[in-house]
Short mmCIF file of C-alpha atoms and ligand atoms in Angstrom, two decimals:
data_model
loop_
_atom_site.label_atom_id
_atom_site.label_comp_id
_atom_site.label_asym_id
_atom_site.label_seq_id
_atom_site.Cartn_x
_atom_site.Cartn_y
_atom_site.Cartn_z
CA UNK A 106 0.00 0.00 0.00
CA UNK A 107 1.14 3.73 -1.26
CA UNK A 108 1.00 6.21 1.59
CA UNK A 109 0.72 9.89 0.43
CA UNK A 110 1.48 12.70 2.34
CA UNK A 111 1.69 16.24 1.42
CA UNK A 112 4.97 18.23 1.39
CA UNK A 113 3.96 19.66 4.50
CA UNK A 114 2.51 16.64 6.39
CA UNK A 115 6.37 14.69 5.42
CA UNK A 116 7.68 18.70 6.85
CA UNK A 117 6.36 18.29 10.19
CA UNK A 118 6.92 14.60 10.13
CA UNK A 119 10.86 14.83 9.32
CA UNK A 120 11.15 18.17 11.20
CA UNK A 121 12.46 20.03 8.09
CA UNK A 122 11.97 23.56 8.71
CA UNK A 123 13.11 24.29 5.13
CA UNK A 124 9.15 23.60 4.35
CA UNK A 125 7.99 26.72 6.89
CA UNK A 126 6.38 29.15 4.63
CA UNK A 127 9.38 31.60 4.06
CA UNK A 128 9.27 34.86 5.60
CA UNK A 129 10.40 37.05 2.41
CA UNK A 130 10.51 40.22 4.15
CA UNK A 131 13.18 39.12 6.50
CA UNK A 132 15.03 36.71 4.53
CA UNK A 133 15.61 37.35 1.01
CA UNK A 134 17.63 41.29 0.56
CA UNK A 135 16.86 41.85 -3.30
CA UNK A 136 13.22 43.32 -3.40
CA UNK A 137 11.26 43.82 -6.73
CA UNK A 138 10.71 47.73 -8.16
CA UNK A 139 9.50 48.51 -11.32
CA UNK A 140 9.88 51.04 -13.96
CA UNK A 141 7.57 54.09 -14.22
CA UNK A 142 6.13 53.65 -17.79
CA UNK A 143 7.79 56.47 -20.05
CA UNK A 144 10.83 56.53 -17.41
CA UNK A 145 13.65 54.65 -16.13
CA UNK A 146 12.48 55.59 -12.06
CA UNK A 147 11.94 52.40 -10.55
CA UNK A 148 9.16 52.30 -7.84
CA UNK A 149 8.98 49.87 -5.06
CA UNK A 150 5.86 47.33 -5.75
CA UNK A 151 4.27 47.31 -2.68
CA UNK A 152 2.86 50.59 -1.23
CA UNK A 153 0.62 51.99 1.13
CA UNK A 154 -3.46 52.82 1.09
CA UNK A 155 -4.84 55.23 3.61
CA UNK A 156 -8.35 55.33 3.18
CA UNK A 157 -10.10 55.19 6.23
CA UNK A 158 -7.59 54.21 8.26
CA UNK A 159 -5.78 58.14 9.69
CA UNK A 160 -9.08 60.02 9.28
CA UNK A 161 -8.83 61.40 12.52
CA UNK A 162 -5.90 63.41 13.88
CA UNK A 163 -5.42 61.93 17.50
CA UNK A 164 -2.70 60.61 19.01
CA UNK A 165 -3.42 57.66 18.61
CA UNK A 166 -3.85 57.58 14.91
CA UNK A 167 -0.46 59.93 14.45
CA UNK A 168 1.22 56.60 16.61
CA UNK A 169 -0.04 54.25 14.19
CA UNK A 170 0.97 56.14 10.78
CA UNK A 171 3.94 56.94 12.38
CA UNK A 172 5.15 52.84 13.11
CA UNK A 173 3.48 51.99 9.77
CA UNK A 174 5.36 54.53 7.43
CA UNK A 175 8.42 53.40 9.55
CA UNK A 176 7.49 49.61 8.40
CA UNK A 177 7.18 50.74 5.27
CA UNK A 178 10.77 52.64 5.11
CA UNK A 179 12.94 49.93 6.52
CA UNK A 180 11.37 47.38 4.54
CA UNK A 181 12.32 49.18 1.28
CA UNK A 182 8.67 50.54 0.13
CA UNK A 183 8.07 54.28 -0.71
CA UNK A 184 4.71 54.66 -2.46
CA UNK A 185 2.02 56.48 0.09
CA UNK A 186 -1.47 56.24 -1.78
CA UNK A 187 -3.89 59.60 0.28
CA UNK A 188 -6.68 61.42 -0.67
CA UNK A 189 -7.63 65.23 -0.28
CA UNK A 190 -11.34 63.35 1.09
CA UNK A 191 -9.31 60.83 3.51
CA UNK A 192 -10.75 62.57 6.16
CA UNK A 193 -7.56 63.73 7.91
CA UNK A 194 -5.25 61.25 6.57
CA UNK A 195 -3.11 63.81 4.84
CA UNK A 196 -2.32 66.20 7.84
CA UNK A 197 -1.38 62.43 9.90
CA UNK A 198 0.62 61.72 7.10
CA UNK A 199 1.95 65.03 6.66
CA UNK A 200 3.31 65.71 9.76
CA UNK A 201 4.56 62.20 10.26
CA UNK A 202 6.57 62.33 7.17
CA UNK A 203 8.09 65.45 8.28
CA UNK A 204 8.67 65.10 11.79
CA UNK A 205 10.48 61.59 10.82
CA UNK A 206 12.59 63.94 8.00
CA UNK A 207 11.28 61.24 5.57
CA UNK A 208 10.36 63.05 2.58
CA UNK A 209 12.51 62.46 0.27
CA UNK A 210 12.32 58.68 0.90
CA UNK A 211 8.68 58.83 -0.13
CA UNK A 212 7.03 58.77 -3.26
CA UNK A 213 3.70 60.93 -2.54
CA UNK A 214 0.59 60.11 -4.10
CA UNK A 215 -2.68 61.76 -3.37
CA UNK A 216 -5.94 62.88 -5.32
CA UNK A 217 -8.15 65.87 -5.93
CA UNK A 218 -12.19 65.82 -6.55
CA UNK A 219 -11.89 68.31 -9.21
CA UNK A 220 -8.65 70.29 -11.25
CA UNK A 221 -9.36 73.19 -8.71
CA UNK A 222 -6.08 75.25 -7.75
CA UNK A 223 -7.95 75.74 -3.80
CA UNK A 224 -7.75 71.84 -3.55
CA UNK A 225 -4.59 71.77 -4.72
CA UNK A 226 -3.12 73.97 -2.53
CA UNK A 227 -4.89 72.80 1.10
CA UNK A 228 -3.10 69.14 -0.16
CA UNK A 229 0.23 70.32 -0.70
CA UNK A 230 -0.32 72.25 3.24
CA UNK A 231 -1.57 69.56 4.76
CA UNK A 232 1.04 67.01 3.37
CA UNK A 233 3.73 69.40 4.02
CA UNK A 234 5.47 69.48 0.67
CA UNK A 235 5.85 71.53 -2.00
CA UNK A 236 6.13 68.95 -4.65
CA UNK A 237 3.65 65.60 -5.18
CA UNK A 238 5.23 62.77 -6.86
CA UNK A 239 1.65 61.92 -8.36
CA UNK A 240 -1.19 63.56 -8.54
CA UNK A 241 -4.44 62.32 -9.28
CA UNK A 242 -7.99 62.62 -10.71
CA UNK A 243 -10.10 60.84 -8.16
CA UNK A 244 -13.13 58.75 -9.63
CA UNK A 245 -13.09 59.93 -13.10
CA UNK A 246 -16.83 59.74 -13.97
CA UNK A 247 -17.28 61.79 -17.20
CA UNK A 248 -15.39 60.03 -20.61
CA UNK A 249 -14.68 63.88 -21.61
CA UNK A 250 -13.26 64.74 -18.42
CA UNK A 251 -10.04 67.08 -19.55
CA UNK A 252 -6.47 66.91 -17.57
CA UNK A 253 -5.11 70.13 -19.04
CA UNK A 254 -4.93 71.75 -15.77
CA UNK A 255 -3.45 68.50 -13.92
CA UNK A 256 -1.04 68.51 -17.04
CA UNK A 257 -0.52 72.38 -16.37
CA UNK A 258 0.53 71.60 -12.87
CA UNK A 259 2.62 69.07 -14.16
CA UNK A 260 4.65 71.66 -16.64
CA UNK A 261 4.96 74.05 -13.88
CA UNK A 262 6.18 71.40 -11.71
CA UNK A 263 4.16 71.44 -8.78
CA UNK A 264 3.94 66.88 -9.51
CA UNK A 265 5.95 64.61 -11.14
CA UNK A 266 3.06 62.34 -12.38
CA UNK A 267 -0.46 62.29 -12.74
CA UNK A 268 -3.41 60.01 -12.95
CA UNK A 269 -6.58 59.12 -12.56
CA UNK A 270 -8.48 56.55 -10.38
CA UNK A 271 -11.69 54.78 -9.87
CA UNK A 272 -12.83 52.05 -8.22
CA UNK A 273 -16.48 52.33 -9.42
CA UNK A 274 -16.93 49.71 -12.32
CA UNK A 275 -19.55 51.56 -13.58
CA UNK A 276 -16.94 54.34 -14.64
CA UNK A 277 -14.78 51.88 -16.02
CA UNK A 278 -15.90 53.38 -19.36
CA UNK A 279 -14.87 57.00 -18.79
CA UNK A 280 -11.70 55.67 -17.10
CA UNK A 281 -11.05 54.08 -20.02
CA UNK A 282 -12.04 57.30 -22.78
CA UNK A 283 -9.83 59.46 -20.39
CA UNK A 284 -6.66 56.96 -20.07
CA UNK A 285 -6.91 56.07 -23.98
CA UNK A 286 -7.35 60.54 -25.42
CA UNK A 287 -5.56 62.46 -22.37
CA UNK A 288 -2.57 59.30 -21.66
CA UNK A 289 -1.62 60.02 -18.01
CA UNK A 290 1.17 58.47 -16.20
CA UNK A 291 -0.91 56.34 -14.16
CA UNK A 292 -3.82 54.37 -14.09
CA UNK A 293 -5.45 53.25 -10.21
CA UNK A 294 -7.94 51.24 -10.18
CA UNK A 295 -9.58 48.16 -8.17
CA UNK A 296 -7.83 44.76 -9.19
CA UNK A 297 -8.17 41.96 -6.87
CA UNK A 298 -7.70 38.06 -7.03
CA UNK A 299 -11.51 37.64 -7.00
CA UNK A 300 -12.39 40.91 -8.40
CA UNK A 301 -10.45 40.64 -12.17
CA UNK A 302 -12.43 42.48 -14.17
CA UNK A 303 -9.62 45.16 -14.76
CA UNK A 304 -7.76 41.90 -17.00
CA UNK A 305 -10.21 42.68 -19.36
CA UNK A 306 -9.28 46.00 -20.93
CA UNK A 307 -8.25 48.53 -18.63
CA UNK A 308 -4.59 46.07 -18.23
CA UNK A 309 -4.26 46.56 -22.29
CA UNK A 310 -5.46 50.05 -22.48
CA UNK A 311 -2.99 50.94 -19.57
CA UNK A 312 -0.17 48.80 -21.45
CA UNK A 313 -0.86 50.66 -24.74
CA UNK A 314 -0.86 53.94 -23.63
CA UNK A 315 2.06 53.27 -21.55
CA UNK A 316 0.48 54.32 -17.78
CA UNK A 317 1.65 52.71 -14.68
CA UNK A 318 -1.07 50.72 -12.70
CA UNK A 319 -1.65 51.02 -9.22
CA UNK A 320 -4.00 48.92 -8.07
CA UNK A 321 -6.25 49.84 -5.32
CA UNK A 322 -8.66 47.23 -3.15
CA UNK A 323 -5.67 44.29 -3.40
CA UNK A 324 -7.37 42.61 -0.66
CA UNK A 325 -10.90 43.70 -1.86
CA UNK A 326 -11.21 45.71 1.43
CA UNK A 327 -10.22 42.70 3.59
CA UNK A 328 -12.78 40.27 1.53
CA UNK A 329 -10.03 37.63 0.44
CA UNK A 330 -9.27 37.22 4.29
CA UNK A 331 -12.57 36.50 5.29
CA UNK A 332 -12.74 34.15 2.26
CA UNK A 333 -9.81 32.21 3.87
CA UNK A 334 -10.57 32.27 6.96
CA UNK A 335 -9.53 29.31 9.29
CA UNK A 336 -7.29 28.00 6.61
CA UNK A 337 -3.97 26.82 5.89
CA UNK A 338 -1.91 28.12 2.32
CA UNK A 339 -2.29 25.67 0.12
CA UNK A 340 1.68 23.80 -0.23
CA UNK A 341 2.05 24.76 -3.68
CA UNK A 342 1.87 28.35 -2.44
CA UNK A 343 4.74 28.41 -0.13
CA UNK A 344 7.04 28.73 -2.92
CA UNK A 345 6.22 31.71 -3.84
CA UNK A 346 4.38 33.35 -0.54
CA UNK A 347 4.94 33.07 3.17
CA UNK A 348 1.61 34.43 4.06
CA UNK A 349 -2.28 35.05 2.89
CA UNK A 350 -1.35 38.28 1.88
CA UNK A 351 1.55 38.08 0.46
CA UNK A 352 -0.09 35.29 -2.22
CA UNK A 353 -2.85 37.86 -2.52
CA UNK A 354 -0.43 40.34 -3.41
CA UNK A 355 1.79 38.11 -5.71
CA UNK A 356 -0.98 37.27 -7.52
CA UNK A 357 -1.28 41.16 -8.78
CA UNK A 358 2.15 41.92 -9.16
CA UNK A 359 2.49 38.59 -11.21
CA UNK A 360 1.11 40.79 -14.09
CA UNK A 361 3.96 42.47 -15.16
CA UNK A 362 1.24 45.13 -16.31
CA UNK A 363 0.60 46.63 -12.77
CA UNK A 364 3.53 48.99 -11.48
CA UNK A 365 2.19 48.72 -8.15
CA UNK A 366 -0.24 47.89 -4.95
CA UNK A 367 -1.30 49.76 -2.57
CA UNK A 368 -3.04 47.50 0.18
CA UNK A 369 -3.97 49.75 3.19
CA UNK A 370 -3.04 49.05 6.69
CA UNK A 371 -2.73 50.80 10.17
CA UNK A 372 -0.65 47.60 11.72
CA UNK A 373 3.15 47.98 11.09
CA UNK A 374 3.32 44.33 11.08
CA UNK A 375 1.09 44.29 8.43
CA UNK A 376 2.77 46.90 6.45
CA UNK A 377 5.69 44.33 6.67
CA UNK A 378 4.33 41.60 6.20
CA UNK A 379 2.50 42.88 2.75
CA UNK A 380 6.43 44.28 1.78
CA UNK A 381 7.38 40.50 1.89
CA UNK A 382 5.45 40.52 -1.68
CA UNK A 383 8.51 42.44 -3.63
CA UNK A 384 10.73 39.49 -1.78
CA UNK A 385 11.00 36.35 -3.62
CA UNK A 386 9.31 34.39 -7.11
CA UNK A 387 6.78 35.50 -8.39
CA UNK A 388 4.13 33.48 -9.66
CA UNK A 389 4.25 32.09 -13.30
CA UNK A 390 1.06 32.35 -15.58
CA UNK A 391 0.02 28.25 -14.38
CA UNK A 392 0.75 29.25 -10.65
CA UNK A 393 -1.79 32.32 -11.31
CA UNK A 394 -4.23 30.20 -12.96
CA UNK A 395 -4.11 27.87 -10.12
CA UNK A 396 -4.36 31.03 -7.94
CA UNK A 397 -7.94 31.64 -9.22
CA UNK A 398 -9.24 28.33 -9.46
CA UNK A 399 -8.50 28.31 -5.92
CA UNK A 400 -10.21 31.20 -5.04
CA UNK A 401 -13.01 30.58 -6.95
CA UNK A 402 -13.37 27.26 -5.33
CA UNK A 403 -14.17 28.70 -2.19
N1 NAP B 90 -11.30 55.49 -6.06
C1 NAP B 90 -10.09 55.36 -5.55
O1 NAP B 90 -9.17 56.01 -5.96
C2 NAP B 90 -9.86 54.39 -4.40
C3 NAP B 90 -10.96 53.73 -3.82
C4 NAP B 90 -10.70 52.83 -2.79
C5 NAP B 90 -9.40 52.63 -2.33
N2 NAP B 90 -8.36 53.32 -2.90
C6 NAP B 90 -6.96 53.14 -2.40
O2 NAP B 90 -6.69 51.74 -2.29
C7 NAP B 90 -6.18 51.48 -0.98
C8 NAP B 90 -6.45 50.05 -0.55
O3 NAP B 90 -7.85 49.85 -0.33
P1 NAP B 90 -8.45 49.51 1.11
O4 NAP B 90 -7.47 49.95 2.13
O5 NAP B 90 -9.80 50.07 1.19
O6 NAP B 90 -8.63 47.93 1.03
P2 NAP B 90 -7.61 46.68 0.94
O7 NAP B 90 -6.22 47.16 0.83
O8 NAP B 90 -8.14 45.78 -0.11
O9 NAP B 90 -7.85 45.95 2.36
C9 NAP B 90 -7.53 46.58 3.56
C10 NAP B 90 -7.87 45.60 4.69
O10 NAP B 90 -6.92 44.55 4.71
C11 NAP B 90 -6.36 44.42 6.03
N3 NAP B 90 -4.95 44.03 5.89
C12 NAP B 90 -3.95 44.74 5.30
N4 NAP B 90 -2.81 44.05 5.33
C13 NAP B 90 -3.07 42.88 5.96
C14 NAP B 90 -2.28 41.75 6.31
N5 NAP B 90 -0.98 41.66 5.98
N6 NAP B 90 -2.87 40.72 6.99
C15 NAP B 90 -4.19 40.80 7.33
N7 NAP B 90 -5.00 41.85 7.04
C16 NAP B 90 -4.44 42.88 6.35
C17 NAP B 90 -6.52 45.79 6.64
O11 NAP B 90 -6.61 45.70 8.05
P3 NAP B 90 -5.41 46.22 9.04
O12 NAP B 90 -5.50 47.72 9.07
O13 NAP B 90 -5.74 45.56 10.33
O14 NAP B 90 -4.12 45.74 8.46
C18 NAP B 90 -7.85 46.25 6.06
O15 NAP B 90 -8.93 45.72 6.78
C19 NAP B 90 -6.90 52.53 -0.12
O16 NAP B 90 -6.34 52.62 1.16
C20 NAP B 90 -6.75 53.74 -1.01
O17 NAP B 90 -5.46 54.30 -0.88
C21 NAP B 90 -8.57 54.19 -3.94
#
């Protein structure tokens, strides 16, 4: 009689602790970045989300941005993804950033409701700079929706990039008019493991046009946990990810389309455990496959 056991099961059995899922973050130095479309600046692949989480400017919210952006620094990430409507997230931020004399380590995204000079200028105050990395249309809902005035900006230097975001399917079809006539740097928009519908066409469209992709919702606002909940990764996994959300993330950034995620956090353990996705393989297309049969099977 044949006796199968999984690669874990003959693990624990043999007490090889080469079979614990890896711990990327700590173990493995060289970390993934990727070029900005239409540049040769490479951006760390694994940022940080803020909505929600710093609306309020207490102490205790400053504490937490304060040990999360400090997760994200030593860890090698740089991308900060705010919001002008975050609540208060960009005065926590702000004055984190500065007080920690981190700016020039971070790569400063946020987004305005409208091209409007007032918004503009309360978002630069509040984050305590004078320069945004990338600056962004938030929820793009009209397909003739101009970006001369973010483009303006852009000549007179006040950003580096700029984009435009949505996570609102239903404007999937002005995102798309506005990415494929006005061709801004990036692209942000909800792409998730069991939430693909941006494979469809904005991935192309963002690929033709040459815009980097952030990709907001990774963890479809905590969904895919809940979805897993209880259990273990699957052993075919642990080659590539030493944790839930590092295969959530790996699954993204295995599209060589998307420049970037931005899963938010206010747990500095978190933050570092969700850096451990620019550690390590990546998944192949088969693995990825596999990845959504999975999930689907749920
Ligand atoms: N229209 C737009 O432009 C738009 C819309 C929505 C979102 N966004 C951007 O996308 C970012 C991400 O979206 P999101 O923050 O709403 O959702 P998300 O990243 O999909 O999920 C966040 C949830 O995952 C949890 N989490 C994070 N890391 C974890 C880990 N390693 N292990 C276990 N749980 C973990 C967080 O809890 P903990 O805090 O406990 O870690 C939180 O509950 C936003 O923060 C925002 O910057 C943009």
């Amino acid at each position: 009689m044949t006796i199968r056991i999984t690669r874990r099961e003959f693990a624990i059995l043999t007490g090889a602790a080469a079979l614990a899922p890896p711990a990327f973050a700590q173990t493995t130095p060289a970390f993934v970045t990727r070029a900005i479309p239409g540049s040769d600046e490479p951006l760390p692949t694994v940022g940080l989300g803020t909505a929600q989480i710093f609306d309020t400017a207490d102490d205790a919210t400053r504490q937490k941005a304060a040990a999360v952006l400090q997760a994200l620094i030593a860890n090698g990430g740089r991308l900060i993804d705010t919001a002008s409507v975050y609540g208060d997230a960009e005065i926590v931020l702000g004055d984190a950033i500065a007080s920690a004399g981190l700016r020039d380590k971070v790569f400063i995204a946020t987004k305005l409701e409208m091209p409007d000079a007032a918004e503009l200028k309360r978002s630069l105050a509040r984050l305590k700079t004078d320069k945004l990395d990338l600056l962004q249309f938030h929820n793009v809902h009209d397909p003739q929706q101009s970006l001369a005035q973010f483009k303006e900006w852009k000549a007179q230097g006040v950003c580096r990039y700029i984009g435009i975001t949505s996570t609102r399917h239903v404007q999937y079809p002005a995102i798309e008019a506005v990415l494929e006539r006005e061709q801004p740097d990036f692209v942000q928009i909800d792409y998730s493991l069991d939430d693909r519908e941006a494979e469809e066409r904005m991935l192309p469209l963002a690929a033709d046009v040459k815009a980097g992709v952030l990709t907001a919702l990774p963890f479809g606002r905590g969904r895919l946990f809940h979805a897993v909940h209880g259990k273990e990764l699957p052993d075919w996994a642990r080659e590539f990810a030493g944790s839930w959300a590092q295969f959530f993330l790996k699954y993204l950034l295995g599209d060589p389309r998307v420049t970037a995620v931005i899963p938010g956090t206010a747990d500095p353990a978190h933050m570092t455990d969700n850096l451990g996705a620019m550690r390590g393989p990546l998944p192949d297309p088969d693995q990825r496959a596999q990845m959504v049969q999975f999930i689907m099977s749920l």
